[in-house]
Amino acid sequence: MKLSKAQYDEIAQFLGHVQPTRQSLRKLKKRFPSQSQSTLLSIFSQEYQKQIKRTHAKHHTAEAIETYYQRYLSGVVKNAGAPVLLELANEVDFAPSLMARIVLERFLQEQEGTIPSKTLINSMLRDPSQIPDGVLANQVYQCTVNDCCYGPLVDCIKHAIGHEHEVLLREMLLEKNLSFLAEEQLRAKGYDKTPDFILEVPVAVEGHIIHWIESKASFGDECSHQAYLHDQFWSYWNRFGPGLVIYWYGFIEELDCHRERGILLKDCFPTDIVTLRHSVAQH
Amino acid sequence: GISPRVSLLIFCSLSLQENHVHDKLVPHSLLQKDFVPFLLNFLREQTSQILTNGPSTPAKTPNSKVLRSSASHGSQKTGSERRAGNSAGSCSSRMQLFSQMTPASSYTPDAMRRGRRKGNNSANAAGQQVARDIGRSLTEEEDGKGDSASLSGGRRKRSEVGPTSANSPPDQLNLNNLEEFPPMSAASGLTNKPSRRINPTPVSSERSHSKPKMCFTSTPVSQSPAARFPSGTSLETFAAIQKGNVTSITGSSLQEEREMLKKERYSLSLDPSTPTKPNYSWNGSLTTDSQVVTCADLSKVSCKKQLELLAQLYSTCIAENLVPNIFLELFFVLQLLTSKGTTSSEDDAVERQHFQNVHNCVYFAVQVLDCQFEIISYLERGTLKLLAENERIASFSPGLHARLMKAYESSTAKVSLLLPSSVQSVSFQPETDNRSNFPSDRAFHIFKKQRDIFYELLREWEDNHEKPGWDFERVLGNRIRAMMNHLTAACNHSHFARLFQKQLIQMCKGPIGGGTSWGDTPDQDVLNMLGSDNLSRLKRLQERFVVPQSIRGPCPPPTFPGCQQFFRDFILSAGSYQFNQHLMDSLCLKILELDGLTLVEHEPSDGEADMDEQDEKKRFTAALMTLRLLAKFLGFLVFLPYQTVEPPSRDLQESAVTLRNQTLPVLDVLKLLRQSVLNRRTILTVPWIVEFLSLVDHFAPFLDYYGRVFSLLLQLYRCLVLSEDKEMSFLNKLLILAVLGWLFQLLFSAIAESGSVNFSMHVWLCYPLSGLYMWGLLFTPDFLFTGELRKLLASFVAGSGAKNGGFIRKITPTAAESLTAKPSVTQQKLQVELEQAFFHNQPPSLRRTVEFVAERVGSNCVKHIKATLVAELVKRAEVMLQDKVKEEDANHSKLLDEVCAQLYEEGAQALHKGREFCRLKGPEAVRVLLPEETSAAVLNSAEDIAVGLATEKACTWLSTNITALIKREVRTTFNRMLRVQGPSLSSEDTQGERKGCPPNCQHHAPFPSQIINEIKDVLCIAVGPRDEDEGVLYVQLECLLKRLSQTLQCRKFMCPTSEQQLARCTVELASLLVSDRVPIQDLKPQTQKKPERQRGRKNAVNGLLKSLLSVWKEDFWTPVPVQLMFSRKNVGYIAEVEQREWDLFLFMLHGLVDHGLMGNAEIESCLHSLQELLWSSDFLEELEAISRIFISEYHVAEPRTRPCELVRQPRGTVAAQS
């Protein structure tokens, strides 16, 4: 669903400084009942990520890390069953999953005496059962489960959603009889940048020729769209010509400004498709 | 005054027409030599008055005039004022008219010095100097100092040849001497408004007050040609240059002029005072300053006889290519035709009598047009229409009018209006762009980035370059140089040069240098003319010639219009030697490729050009346009290092020329030019060579090499006398004359800033080429009158005597010796001849088809071998490698070599299989592509040739590359194998048997992401923190598990990560259920008593666990990490509960075993290791008890119902103890 910049700003403003919990999400849905849940969640997530990016450094100073770790230790000593880490994260306005990471890293550093590898940390966050300390394992798990913007579970859901929409798009292309090359095939051929689908025969969508389609199972806000343009869409254009981006969870209307130049935005599979007619063959 | 002219005419036409040289005439040659410049000067001089008085029809300074009249003078200045001012100037020049006749004398340094004037003298001097020096160098050559092989081998040779070559052109006139082509726009006298002289004329100081001079190029003369380029990387100059195509450093910029001109035109078009009186109808619209314009009247013409003679004389000069640029002359004539000046009756200057009024001017112009009707009739339709509707022509010469009308009606020549095409990128082609084309991953990766940066810059330029204050170098310079540094570091220049060149062609191949959205609007004049049924038609016609093609004038210097500008500025900003070198390599290659295009001759036919012919024309046009573009850029790059801002001094020149004479040219244009003359392909080659040469630096024309090139071009120019003959079409000649005329004008003037699209070029190039299919030119021995061309003729005669001698073979058999038994040389030769003969009498499409099929089948053959034989070998290699890799972790590259070596022998089969493939596919394709009426014999031959050529192509490639190909493919596979080895192999095994959704699956199951999300929500509530009343409804859980099962069954939307996450989540959920941590609501009616509720609750949870177990067993494809149930964390859930629930745990243990998810022993060991962890002592006891129960049960192998009974006891005990 397309949102005007103003509509989007209203939502973003409401999100201001909310915590990434299901409670916040519930409030958001109540406030904007006309918007789809997925759109709201996507915007929520993006807004929260922006907020975190702004404050990321602040939470990673040596002092901050030490403070958090000590507070965690004293907290669990008092009551190991209490949501110590989660509450700490909420208190300092930081993502629970990221707080869990900081404390886990610090914990392992103390235990092993060396800085633990990223792989190990990631693996433990994904599966807290591997964490040698039972209490910390519970605390970490509580954080990752309750975080609706960061963490392995959320990442996985996002990945799954992305994959599902790619499959949906593929189905629609097949249904429309539009032959395409999918990302895997393109990779195998050695393409350096690959959109989700390259149409073997270009089509016109709403009067614009397109050569490729990229599926984005998220909301297209300014920030993410700019990043996508720079890292992906223009790169596709540079190699394959004009194309279509489908933001399944909508986008800010005003961002659809590169149509003439060859980047088309849609929030659903287009209906106005004109294909090349093989008039010669028909005769 | 008539008789001398008449005798001159006779003298001249005698020598022109009879082509006859008498030794007696030699003393007169000087006179003859001087004649043409004299005539041209005379005409300019005579008409200066009338044209000067016109509103916007100055002969030499179209734009400046327009500007002046609109900007500075406007309508305030009266005609008489202007006249007064101008006549002073013209008088002074007139006085010198005869004394300056000889070009040589006009080039004296003294004259030059006098010619300099304030404000713009350096450029004038530059122009003069270059013109002078060109002239001088060629004269020297002519005097015998030059290379003996040079074209203008001098009079010595001529005297040898002279008497015998009865038909030789009038070389007595010394027309191959550049000096006889008077530099027109270069000369200060010429560019100066009052003087219409052609030769550089010393100008008196009287004129120093005049406006900055404007030359034909419409740009201020104050800028030297070198200013087109910065000297080295001088950024100051750069800034000046790239501010649009035409920036003047000291004078007003063309941009300003354009603006003003636009305004002017606007005001013209809006002129409401268009007179309705018929007498005024055509003139009125011309009037910019309400000046009353004389109506041309035939009856008022004086000295008709003289005018007719002059017209004849002048026409002869044009027709015989005695003028440096015939289009310039036509331009002049049209100016006369449209002149509107009221006559200066008070001006009684004797010499001006012939052109003292508009009537005379028009009479003369119409006379000349009548003589030049043939050329005129080839003008594009729009222009023809305007001419045909010109009332002056109609009233002065009804005959010409009628012919023009007829020509207009039958004309099909339209200026093509290209639609603005949006910018397109160069597509990524795996064959040239994928990893295997790069030396390293890093280089590949860096180039990936560079491609994106390049387009980013391009887009930025596109968006901003027209904004005021935007500066290419300032904004993009550093980014471009950073990019160059990366390219250098990664040795990626060749890749980038290719991309750059492809993008250049893609964006700029159109006639106006790119889509209209990119700067230059496509010829507003033409657009205007298309809907021309109003009174401003004549004004438009006039404008068209006065300010042809966006005020560039008939001889604009080369520019980089539209998006070409981006590419030029990019090169300048990059300032990278490596890049330039690679780009030049790339340009040369492409130029040679396009120049070698097969040109097919078509007999001119009455009917519609058939399809082939049209395709041929399209192909030709495209090639020609691209060649010109590329050659321009090549010229730019080649001469860039030598460009200087200031014209260099003579001393400098001598040493520079000596130095540079030692180096070889980047592209041997002389050779190509000679070949093109030989092969009768000048129509394709000359236009691009002209573009290339249009960018020469100050010194290049003085180099031996380029001197020869220019001489040859000059010879060519002189030879192409315009007349319809069978050997070369009129239009072809016209095109060549147009481009050459332009180049000569440029060189002479050497004051060049802008406008690569020549007025005439544009018109001719946009002509739909209806006559352009008589390619090349055929010689007759008489045609050759100098050593160079005679040599060419000798080789031509030896090479081929056939009329179709220019037959060009694109694919020449280069039979690989290893492949085929080699027939004797003579036999081979015979075969080639036979083959050629075969095509000779067939339609050209047959040849193209065969070549095409051969090319494609050959290429497909290689692909086929890759996909079949090589793929098979690679598979075999994979098996071999897999075994060996397991044996020893030893040397991988050695292993690879060994395995490959075993395969090479079989690789030799490729040739055999390739041949088979071609034999099979070639004939098929040929049969499909050739018309059905093709006779069997022709078809067979065509098939055979196609197969032969295809086989040759494929096998040549295969024989040299097959081993490398096998090795590369095996290595890639091997690397992939090494990477993949390990976890994924086993998981593939476990999934091996399963395939997709169950039959009739509608794919309506919930998405995996949805289920993960829902499970996450449940986990959230279970793990907490949660509100008091928060919980999960039992039905909700039940439903969730049911949907989980559906989701897992439909495989459509499932991906490995989703499934793994589902597995992990459900194990977590199970652990939380087992420890009774999930706040399940709405279990049973509230009224029930506590123990019953407990039991009901437990049964309900058991139900959920059962569902989970079944899903794990039945629906998951990936292994479910059920062991996690025994992790410290998950067992801890039980430990944390005050009233521990072991029943559910035990139930789960049995379930795991019963569903085959875990074995007894495995569970035992899990329980065992659990006991080794740190627990509270009471919990440890319970754990041990449970362990014992589980073990005993399974060792006894009791029925399943018992465990629960047994469990109750220990639980009771535990509870009591705690």
PDB file of C-alpha atoms in Angstrom, chain B residues 599-605 613 616-617 620 679-684 720 724-736 769-778 803-804:
ATOM      1  CA  LEU B 599      29.388  -2.986 -48.462  1.00  0.00           C
ATOM      2  CA  VAL B 600      27.063  -4.467 -50.961  1.00  0.00           C
ATOM      3  CA  GLU B 601      26.548  -2.790 -54.233  1.00  0.00           C
ATOM      4  CA  HIS B 602      23.043  -2.367 -55.438  1.00  0.00           C
ATOM      5  CA  GLU B 603      22.135  -1.570 -58.929  1.00  0.00           C
ATOM      6  CA  PRO B 604      20.009   1.505 -58.881  1.00  0.00           C
ATOM      7  CA  SER B 605      16.525   0.304 -59.622  1.00  0.00           C
ATOM      8  CA  GLU B 613      18.753  -2.854 -49.865  1.00  0.00           C
ATOM      9  CA  GLU B 616      21.958  -2.428 -46.195  1.00  0.00           C
ATOM     10  CA  LYS B 617      21.377   1.275 -46.062  1.00  0.00           C
ATOM     11  CA  PHE B 620      25.654   1.516 -43.610  1.00  0.00           C
ATOM     12  CA  ASN B 679      38.480  -0.635 -52.838  1.00  0.00           C
ATOM     13  CA  ARG B 680      36.034   2.064 -53.728  1.00  0.00           C
ATOM     14  CA  ARG B 681      34.915   2.505 -50.188  1.00  0.00           C
ATOM     15  CA  THR B 682      35.636   6.178 -49.771  1.00  0.00           C
ATOM     16  CA  ILE B 683      32.023   6.836 -48.951  1.00  0.00           C
ATOM     17  CA  LEU B 684      32.483   5.007 -45.695  1.00  0.00           C
ATOM     18  CA  LEU B 720      35.057  14.269 -57.370  1.00  0.00           C
ATOM     19  CA  GLU B 724      25.879  12.076 -62.524  1.00  0.00           C
ATOM     20  CA  ASP B 725      27.926   9.198 -63.748  1.00  0.00           C
ATOM     21  CA  LYS B 726      27.614   5.529 -63.413  1.00  0.00           C
ATOM     22  CA  GLU B 727      30.700   4.994 -61.399  1.00  0.00           C
ATOM     23  CA  MET B 728      29.753   6.840 -58.309  1.00  0.00           C
ATOM     24  CA  SER B 729      26.472   8.239 -57.296  1.00  0.00           C
ATOM     25  CA  PHE B 730      25.952  11.919 -57.134  1.00  0.00           C
ATOM     26  CA  LEU B 731      25.014  11.834 -53.500  1.00  0.00           C
ATOM     27  CA  ASN B 732      28.054   9.865 -52.536  1.00  0.00           C
ATOM     28  CA  LYS B 733      30.206  12.489 -54.096  1.00  0.00           C
ATOM     29  CA  LEU B 734      28.209  15.208 -52.506  1.00  0.00           C
ATOM     30  CA  LEU B 735      28.681  13.667 -49.113  1.00  0.00           C
ATOM     31  CA  ILE B 736      32.409  13.358 -49.546  1.00  0.00           C
ATOM     32  CA  LEU B 769      20.634   7.398 -48.713  1.00  0.00           C
ATOM     33  CA  SER B 770      18.587   6.636 -51.746  1.00  0.00           C
ATOM     34  CA  GLY B 771      21.592   7.279 -53.871  1.00  0.00           C
ATOM     35  CA  LEU B 772      24.200   6.164 -51.450  1.00  0.00           C
ATOM     36  CA  TYR B 773      24.367   2.605 -52.493  1.00  0.00           C
ATOM     37  CA  MET B 774      26.815   3.001 -55.236  1.00  0.00           C
ATOM     38  CA  TRP B 775      29.724   2.550 -53.011  1.00  0.00           C
ATOM     39  CA  GLY B 776      33.143   3.713 -53.622  1.00  0.00           C
ATOM     40  CA  LEU B 777      34.523   5.066 -56.770  1.00  0.00           C
ATOM     41  CA  LEU B 778      35.898   3.614 -59.891  1.00  0.00           C
ATOM     42  CA  LYS B 803      33.790  -3.782 -62.653  1.00  0.00           C
ATOM     43  CA  ASN B 804      32.844  -5.104 -59.284  1.00  0.00           C
TER      44      ASN B 804
END
